[in-house]
Amino acid sequence: MTSPVLREPTSLQSATRDFSPRLEGSRTPVAGAASLALRTLLDRPRRPARIIAVFPSAVYLEIRAASEPRVLALVSSDAVRLPNAVVVGAGSRDRPFGTIRESDDAWIGDGTVDIIAPIPGLNGSAYPPRLSVGSRIKVRVRRWWDPSPVLGPVPHARLAHAAMALETAARGGVFGLAGHPGPRRLADRCAAGDLAHAVDAAERIVGLGPGLTPSGDDVLAGLLISLRLLGGAVHGGETAIWLADWIGAAVTADADTRTTALAATLLHCAARGQAGAEVAAVLRALAGQEHLAPAVRRLLGAGHTSGADLIWGVLAGCRATLALSAAATAAGRATA
């Protein structure tokens, strides 16, 4: 039977009360809702993975593969929902990942994510797939959610008004690259449709900043998602999509050597138009499908600067889309 595809994750049948700490260490599978960005990764046969970070609300796992996505985010129901996330039904207060350590072994594939306590003297990659060992958590995907929001036709005037509202609503955020000339140069070159200099500016901020997702990468992710999805929603937005194609190809070409593994995966997702739930909500608000203020508040709450960095990129992409679509419309009228 094919698992249902949802536009957004919904409450899973494994309710919070059923995911109590006493189940930690059992082999009882926990239901998960996975992003469609992970479909190929999860549908493949089981392969060993490496845990790269553990937090109360998220565990990040990396698998050695020839293609992206290489990093999977296993997250609680109240965590930031990245485009590469598998969401479990428990909230962070229930400590669903409380026993997991970075030294643990992990497997991804056959529709599951399995994190296992290591056995001394036995490498995790040597475990037979069905060996019964001390499992920290085993998640079986029961549902899929779509990380590419459908925005539909958006009038130019509507988007222009929403862009001004977004700028106002996001003023309280902490921008990680404040004072750095790179993001402004990138935004200006995108709005001008200057491909060569836009690509150059984009490549200069890959991996710029500290943390699992450096500020430069968050700006680029917001920009790429905005150019592609808003470009596809407004009349005359083809140039914005074209720009996203080229910038996306440039910044992902060697992202695995220039930034963190997680940030590289998120850049690949963004280049494909795949957004986290909080970014998708802001895009839907720009399109008039949701209220803007609560969507912005949720995104600004993502990390210390990540939310503000993503909004900066989304806004830059929105303004570039407006400028490029207006130029295309004017050129069409002149030749009519």
CSV table of C-alpha atoms in Angstrom, one decimal:
chain,number,residue,atom,x,y,z
A,1,MET,CA,0.0,0.0,0.0
A,2,THR,CA,1.3,3.5,-0.9
A,3,SER,CA,1.7,5.8,2.1
A,4,PRO,CA,-0.5,9.0,1.9
A,5,VAL,CA,1.2,12.2,0.8
A,6,LEU,CA,0.4,15.3,2.9
A,7,ARG,CA,1.1,18.9,2.1
A,8,GLU,CA,2.2,19.3,5.7
A,9,PRO,CA,2.8,16.8,8.5
A,10,THR,CA,-0.2,16.1,10.7
A,11,SER,CA,-0.5,14.5,14.1
A,12,LEU,CA,0.7,11.0,14.0
A,13,GLN,CA,-1.2,8.1,15.5
A,14,SER,CA,1.7,7.5,17.9
A,15,ALA,CA,0.5,10.3,20.2
A,16,THR,CA,2.8,11.9,22.7
A,17,ARG,CA,1.4,9.8,25.6
A,18,ASP,CA,2.3,6.6,23.7
A,19,PHE,CA,5.9,7.7,23.2
A,20,SER,CA,6.9,7.8,26.8
A,21,PRO,CA,10.5,7.5,28.0
A,22,ARG,CA,9.9,3.8,29.0
A,23,LEU,CA,9.9,2.9,25.3
A,24,GLU,CA,13.4,4.2,24.8
A,25,GLY,CA,15.6,1.3,24.1
A,26,SER,CA,12.8,-0.9,22.7
A,27,ARG,CA,12.5,-2.3,19.2
A,28,THR,CA,8.9,-1.1,18.9
A,29,PRO,CA,8.8,1.1,15.8
A,30,VAL,CA,7.6,4.7,16.2
A,31,ALA,CA,5.5,6.2,13.4
A,32,GLY,CA,7.1,9.0,11.4
A,33,ALA,CA,6.1,11.5,8.7
A,34,ALA,CA,8.9,12.0,6.2
A,35,SER,CA,9.6,14.7,3.6
A,36,LEU,CA,9.3,13.6,0.0
A,37,ALA,CA,12.8,15.0,-0.4
A,38,LEU,CA,13.9,11.9,1.5
A,39,ARG,CA,11.9,9.4,-0.6
A,40,THR,CA,14.9,7.9,-2.5
A,41,LEU,CA,17.1,7.8,0.6
A,42,LEU,CA,14.5,6.0,2.7
A,43,ASP,CA,13.2,3.6,0.0
A,44,ARG,CA,16.7,2.2,-0.6
A,45,PRO,CA,18.0,-0.9,1.3
A,46,ARG,CA,19.3,-0.2,4.8
A,47,ARG,CA,22.7,1.4,5.0
A,48,PRO,CA,24.8,2.5,7.9
A,49,ALA,CA,24.7,6.2,8.8
A,50,ARG,CA,26.7,8.5,11.1
A,51,ILE,CA,25.1,10.7,13.8
A,52,ILE,CA,26.5,14.2,13.4
A,53,ALA,CA,24.6,16.1,16.1
A,54,VAL,CA,22.0,15.3,18.9
A,55,PHE,CA,19.7,17.9,20.4
A,56,PRO,CA,16.6,17.6,22.6
A,57,SER,CA,14.3,18.2,19.6
A,58,ALA,CA,16.4,16.8,16.7
A,59,VAL,CA,19.0,14.2,15.6
A,60,TYR,CA,21.0,14.8,12.5
A,61,LEU,CA,22.3,11.7,10.6
A,62,GLU,CA,24.6,11.6,7.6
A,63,ILE,CA,24.8,8.8,5.1
A,64,ARG,CA,27.6,8.4,2.6
A,65,ALA,CA,26.0,8.5,-0.8
A,66,ALA,CA,26.8,9.7,-4.3
A,67,SER,CA,23.8,12.0,-4.4
A,68,GLU,CA,21.9,14.4,-2.1
A,69,PRO,CA,20.2,14.4,0.3
A,70,ARG,CA,23.0,13.0,2.5
A,71,VAL,CA,21.7,14.3,5.8
A,72,LEU,CA,18.4,13.4,7.4
A,73,ALA,CA,16.9,15.3,10.3
A,74,LEU,CA,14.9,13.2,12.8
A,75,VAL,CA,12.8,15.8,14.7
A,76,SER,CA,10.2,16.0,17.4
A,77,SER,CA,6.7,17.3,16.6
A,78,ASP,CA,7.5,20.8,17.9
A,79,ALA,CA,10.9,21.2,16.3
A,80,VAL,CA,11.8,23.3,13.3
A,81,ARG,CA,10.6,21.2,10.3
A,82,LEU,CA,13.4,21.3,7.8
A,83,PRO,CA,12.8,20.0,4.2
A,84,ASN,CA,14.9,16.9,5.0
A,85,ALA,CA,13.0,16.0,8.2
A,86,VAL,CA,11.3,12.9,9.5
A,87,VAL,CA,8.8,14.0,12.1
A,88,VAL,CA,7.9,11.8,15.1
A,89,GLY,CA,4.7,12.3,17.1
A,90,ALA,CA,6.4,13.1,20.4
A,91,GLY,CA,7.3,16.7,21.5
A,92,SER,CA,10.7,17.6,22.8
A,93,ARG,CA,9.3,17.7,26.4
A,94,ASP,CA,8.8,13.9,26.1
A,95,ARG,CA,12.6,13.5,25.3
A,96,PRO,CA,12.1,11.1,22.4
A,97,PHE,CA,15.9,11.4,21.7
A,98,GLY,CA,17.0,11.4,25.3
A,99,THR,CA,19.1,8.3,25.2
A,100,ILE,CA,20.8,8.9,21.9
A,101,ARG,CA,24.5,9.6,21.8
A,102,GLU,CA,26.7,10.8,18.9
A,103,SER,CA,28.7,7.6,19.3
A,104,ASP,CA,25.7,5.4,18.5
A,105,ASP,CA,25.3,3.5,15.3
A,106,ALA,CA,22.5,4.1,12.9
A,107,TRP,CA,20.8,2.7,9.8
A,108,ILE,CA,18.7,4.4,7.2
A,109,GLY,CA,16.6,2.6,4.6
A,110,ASP,CA,13.7,0.2,3.9
A,111,GLY,CA,11.4,2.9,5.1
A,112,THR,CA,13.0,3.2,8.6
A,113,VAL,CA,15.5,5.1,10.7
A,114,ASP,CA,17.1,2.9,13.3
A,115,ILE,CA,19.5,4.2,16.0
A,116,ILE,CA,21.3,1.5,17.9
A,117,ALA,CA,23.5,1.4,21.0
A,118,PRO,CA,27.0,0.2,19.8
A,119,ILE,CA,28.2,-3.3,20.7
A,120,PRO,CA,31.8,-3.2,21.9
A,121,GLY,CA,34.1,-4.8,19.4
A,122,LEU,CA,31.5,-4.8,16.6
A,123,ASN,CA,31.4,-2.1,14.0
A,124,GLY,CA,27.8,-0.8,13.4
A,125,SER,CA,28.1,-1.3,9.7
A,126,ALA,CA,28.7,-5.0,10.3
A,127,TYR,CA,25.3,-5.5,12.0
A,128,PRO,CA,23.0,-7.9,10.1
A,129,PRO,CA,19.8,-5.9,9.2
A,130,ARG,CA,17.6,-8.1,11.5
A,131,LEU,CA,20.0,-8.5,14.4
A,132,SER,CA,18.1,-7.7,17.7
A,133,VAL,CA,20.4,-5.3,19.6
A,134,GLY,CA,19.7,-2.4,22.0
A,135,SER,CA,17.8,0.1,19.8
A,136,ARG,CA,17.6,3.6,21.0
A,137,ILE,CA,14.8,4.4,18.7
A,138,LYS,CA,13.4,2.9,15.5
A,139,VAL,CA,11.2,5.1,13.3
A,140,ARG,CA,9.1,3.6,10.5
A,141,VAL,CA,7.7,6.1,7.9
A,142,ARG,CA,3.9,5.9,7.8
A,143,ARG,CA,3.2,9.2,6.0
A,144,TRP,CA,5.0,11.6,3.6
A,145,TRP,CA,4.7,15.3,3.4
A,146,ASP,CA,5.5,17.6,0.5
A,147,PRO,CA,8.2,20.3,1.1
A,148,SER,CA,7.3,22.2,-2.1
A,149,PRO,CA,4.4,24.5,-1.4
A,150,VAL,CA,1.9,25.2,-4.2
A,151,LEU,CA,1.5,29.0,-4.3
A,152,GLY,CA,-0.8,29.3,-7.3
A,153,PRO,CA,-1.1,32.5,-9.4
A,154,VAL,CA,-0.1,35.6,-7.4
A,155,PRO,CA,-0.9,39.1,-8.8
A,156,HIS,CA,2.2,41.4,-9.0
A,157,ALA,CA,0.5,44.1,-6.9
A,158,ARG,CA,-0.4,41.5,-4.2
A,159,LEU,CA,3.2,40.3,-4.0
A,160,ALA,CA,4.6,43.8,-3.9
A,161,HIS,CA,2.4,44.7,-1.0
A,162,ALA,CA,3.3,41.5,0.8
A,163,ALA,CA,7.0,42.1,0.4
A,164,MET,CA,6.7,45.5,2.2
A,165,ALA,CA,4.7,43.8,5.0
A,166,LEU,CA,7.4,41.1,5.3
A,167,GLU,CA,10.2,43.6,5.6
A,168,THR,CA,8.2,45.4,8.4
A,169,ALA,CA,7.4,42.2,10.3
A,170,ALA,CA,10.9,40.9,10.2
A,171,ARG,CA,12.6,43.9,11.6
A,172,GLY,CA,13.0,42.4,15.1
A,173,GLY,CA,15.1,39.5,13.8
A,174,VAL,CA,18.9,39.2,14.3
A,175,PHE,CA,20.5,39.0,10.8
A,176,GLY,CA,23.7,36.9,11.0
A,177,LEU,CA,25.5,38.9,8.3
A,178,ALA,CA,24.5,42.4,9.3
A,179,GLY,CA,27.1,44.8,7.9
A,180,HIS,CA,28.6,42.3,5.5
A,181,PRO,CA,28.4,43.6,1.9
A,182,GLY,CA,28.0,40.1,0.3
A,183,PRO,CA,24.2,39.6,0.8
A,184,ARG,CA,23.3,43.1,-0.4
A,185,ARG,CA,25.5,42.7,-3.5
A,186,LEU,CA,23.8,39.3,-4.2
A,187,ALA,CA,20.3,40.8,-3.8
A,188,ASP,CA,21.1,43.8,-6.1
A,189,ARG,CA,22.6,41.6,-8.9
A,190,CYS,CA,19.6,39.2,-8.7
A,191,ALA,CA,17.2,42.1,-9.0
A,192,ALA,CA,19.1,43.4,-12.0
A,193,GLY,CA,19.1,40.0,-13.7
A,194,ASP,CA,22.9,40.1,-13.8
A,195,LEU,CA,23.7,36.4,-13.8
A,196,ALA,CA,27.5,36.4,-13.8
A,197,HIS,CA,27.8,38.8,-10.9
A,198,ALA,CA,24.9,37.2,-9.0
A,199,VAL,CA,26.6,33.8,-9.2
A,200,ASP,CA,29.9,35.3,-8.1
A,201,ALA,CA,28.2,37.0,-5.1
A,202,ALA,CA,26.4,33.8,-4.2
A,203,GLU,CA,29.6,31.6,-4.3
A,204,ARG,CA,31.3,34.1,-2.0
A,205,ILE,CA,28.9,33.5,0.9
A,206,VAL,CA,28.7,29.7,0.8
A,207,GLY,CA,29.7,28.5,4.2
A,208,LEU,CA,30.0,32.0,5.6
A,209,GLY,CA,29.3,32.1,9.3
A,210,PRO,CA,29.4,29.6,12.2
A,211,GLY,CA,27.1,26.8,13.2
A,212,LEU,CA,25.4,23.8,11.6
A,213,THR,CA,23.8,26.1,9.1
A,214,PRO,CA,26.0,29.1,8.4
A,215,SER,CA,24.2,32.4,7.8
A,216,GLY,CA,25.4,32.6,4.2
A,217,ASP,CA,23.9,29.3,3.4
A,218,ASP,CA,20.6,30.3,5.1
A,219,VAL,CA,20.4,33.4,3.0
A,220,LEU,CA,21.1,31.4,-0.2
A,221,ALA,CA,18.5,28.8,0.8
A,222,GLY,CA,15.8,31.5,1.3
A,223,LEU,CA,16.8,33.2,-2.0
A,224,LEU,CA,16.7,30.1,-4.1
A,225,ILE,CA,13.4,28.9,-2.7
A,226,SER,CA,11.9,32.4,-3.2
A,227,LEU,CA,13.1,32.8,-6.8
A,228,ARG,CA,11.9,29.4,-7.9
A,229,LEU,CA,8.5,29.3,-6.2
A,230,LEU,CA,7.5,32.9,-6.5
A,231,GLY,CA,8.9,33.0,-10.0
A,232,GLY,CA,6.6,30.2,-10.8
A,233,ALA,CA,3.6,32.0,-9.3
A,234,VAL,CA,3.8,35.5,-10.9
A,235,HIS,CA,3.3,36.5,-14.5
A,236,GLY,CA,6.6,36.9,-16.2
A,237,GLY,CA,8.6,35.1,-13.5
A,238,GLU,CA,10.5,32.9,-15.9
A,239,THR,CA,13.7,34.9,-15.5
A,240,ALA,CA,13.6,34.4,-11.7
A,241,ILE,CA,13.4,30.6,-12.2
A,242,TRP,CA,16.3,30.8,-14.7
A,243,LEU,CA,18.3,32.7,-12.1
A,244,ALA,CA,17.5,30.1,-9.5
A,245,ASP,CA,18.6,27.3,-11.8
A,246,TRP,CA,22.1,28.8,-12.4
A,247,ILE,CA,22.7,30.1,-8.9
A,248,GLY,CA,21.5,26.8,-7.4
A,249,ALA,CA,23.8,24.8,-9.7
A,250,ALA,CA,26.8,27.0,-8.8
A,251,VAL,CA,26.4,26.9,-5.0
A,252,THR,CA,25.7,23.2,-4.8
A,253,ALA,CA,28.5,22.1,-7.1
A,254,ASP,CA,31.0,21.9,-4.3
A,255,ALA,CA,28.9,22.6,-1.3
A,256,ASP,CA,30.0,19.4,0.4
A,257,THR,CA,33.6,20.8,0.6
A,258,ARG,CA,32.8,24.4,1.5
A,259,THR,CA,30.1,24.1,4.2
A,260,THR,CA,28.7,21.7,6.7
A,261,ALA,CA,27.0,18.5,5.7
A,262,LEU,CA,23.6,19.7,6.9
A,263,ALA,CA,23.9,23.0,5.2
A,264,ALA,CA,25.0,21.4,1.9
A,265,THR,CA,21.9,19.2,2.0
A,266,LEU,CA,19.6,22.1,2.7
A,267,LEU,CA,21.2,24.1,-0.2
A,268,HIS,CA,20.4,21.1,-2.5
A,269,CYS,CA,16.8,21.1,-1.2
A,270,ALA,CA,16.4,24.8,-1.8
A,271,ALA,CA,17.8,24.6,-5.3
A,272,ARG,CA,15.0,22.1,-6.0
A,273,GLY,CA,12.3,24.4,-4.5
A,274,GLN,CA,12.0,22.3,-1.3
A,275,ALA,CA,11.3,24.4,1.8
A,276,GLY,CA,11.0,23.7,5.5
A,277,ALA,CA,7.5,24.1,7.0
A,278,GLU,CA,8.2,27.5,8.5
A,279,VAL,CA,9.7,28.9,5.3
A,280,ALA,CA,6.8,27.4,3.3
A,281,ALA,CA,4.3,29.2,5.7
A,282,VAL,CA,6.0,32.6,5.0
A,283,LEU,CA,5.8,31.9,1.2
A,284,ARG,CA,2.1,31.0,1.4
A,285,ALA,CA,1.6,34.2,3.4
A,286,LEU,CA,3.3,36.2,0.6
A,287,ALA,CA,0.9,34.5,-1.8
A,288,GLY,CA,-2.1,35.5,0.4
A,289,GLN,CA,-2.9,32.0,1.6
A,290,GLU,CA,-2.0,32.5,5.3
A,291,HIS,CA,-1.6,35.4,7.8
A,292,LEU,CA,1.9,36.8,7.5
A,293,ALA,CA,2.6,37.9,11.1
A,294,PRO,CA,2.3,34.5,12.8
A,295,ALA,CA,4.3,32.8,10.0
A,296,VAL,CA,7.1,35.3,10.4
A,297,ARG,CA,7.1,34.8,14.2
A,298,ARG,CA,7.5,31.1,13.8
A,299,LEU,CA,10.3,31.4,11.4
A,300,LEU,CA,12.2,34.0,13.4
A,301,GLY,CA,12.1,31.5,16.3
A,302,ALA,CA,14.3,29.1,14.3
A,303,GLY,CA,17.8,29.2,15.7
A,304,HIS,CA,19.7,32.2,16.9
A,305,THR,CA,19.9,33.9,13.4
A,306,SER,CA,18.7,31.2,11.0
A,307,GLY,CA,15.2,32.4,10.9
A,308,ALA,CA,16.2,36.0,10.2
A,309,ASP,CA,18.8,34.9,7.6
A,310,LEU,CA,16.2,32.8,5.8
A,311,ILE,CA,13.7,35.7,5.8
A,312,TRP,CA,16.4,38.0,4.4
A,313,GLY,CA,17.0,35.5,1.5
A,314,VAL,CA,13.2,35.1,0.9
A,315,LEU,CA,12.7,38.8,0.8
A,316,ALA,CA,15.7,39.3,-1.6
A,317,GLY,CA,14.2,36.6,-3.9
A,318,CYS,CA,10.8,38.2,-3.7
A,319,ARG,CA,12.1,41.6,-4.7
A,320,ALA,CA,14.2,40.2,-7.5
A,321,THR,CA,11.2,38.3,-8.8
A,322,LEU,CA,9.1,41.5,-8.7
A,323,ALA,CA,11.8,43.4,-10.6
A,324,LEU,CA,12.4,40.7,-13.2
A,325,SER,CA,8.8,40.0,-13.8
A,326,ALA,CA,8.0,43.7,-14.2
A,327,ALA,CA,10.9,44.0,-16.7
A,328,ALA,CA,9.6,41.0,-18.6
A,329,THR,CA,6.1,42.4,-18.7
A,330,ALA,CA,7.3,45.8,-19.9
A,331,ALA,CA,9.5,44.2,-22.6
A,332,GLY,CA,6.5,42.1,-23.8
A,333,ARG,CA,4.4,45.2,-24.1
A,334,ALA,CA,7.1,47.0,-26.0
A,335,THR,CA,7.3,44.3,-28.6
A,336,ALA,CA,3.5,43.7,-28.9
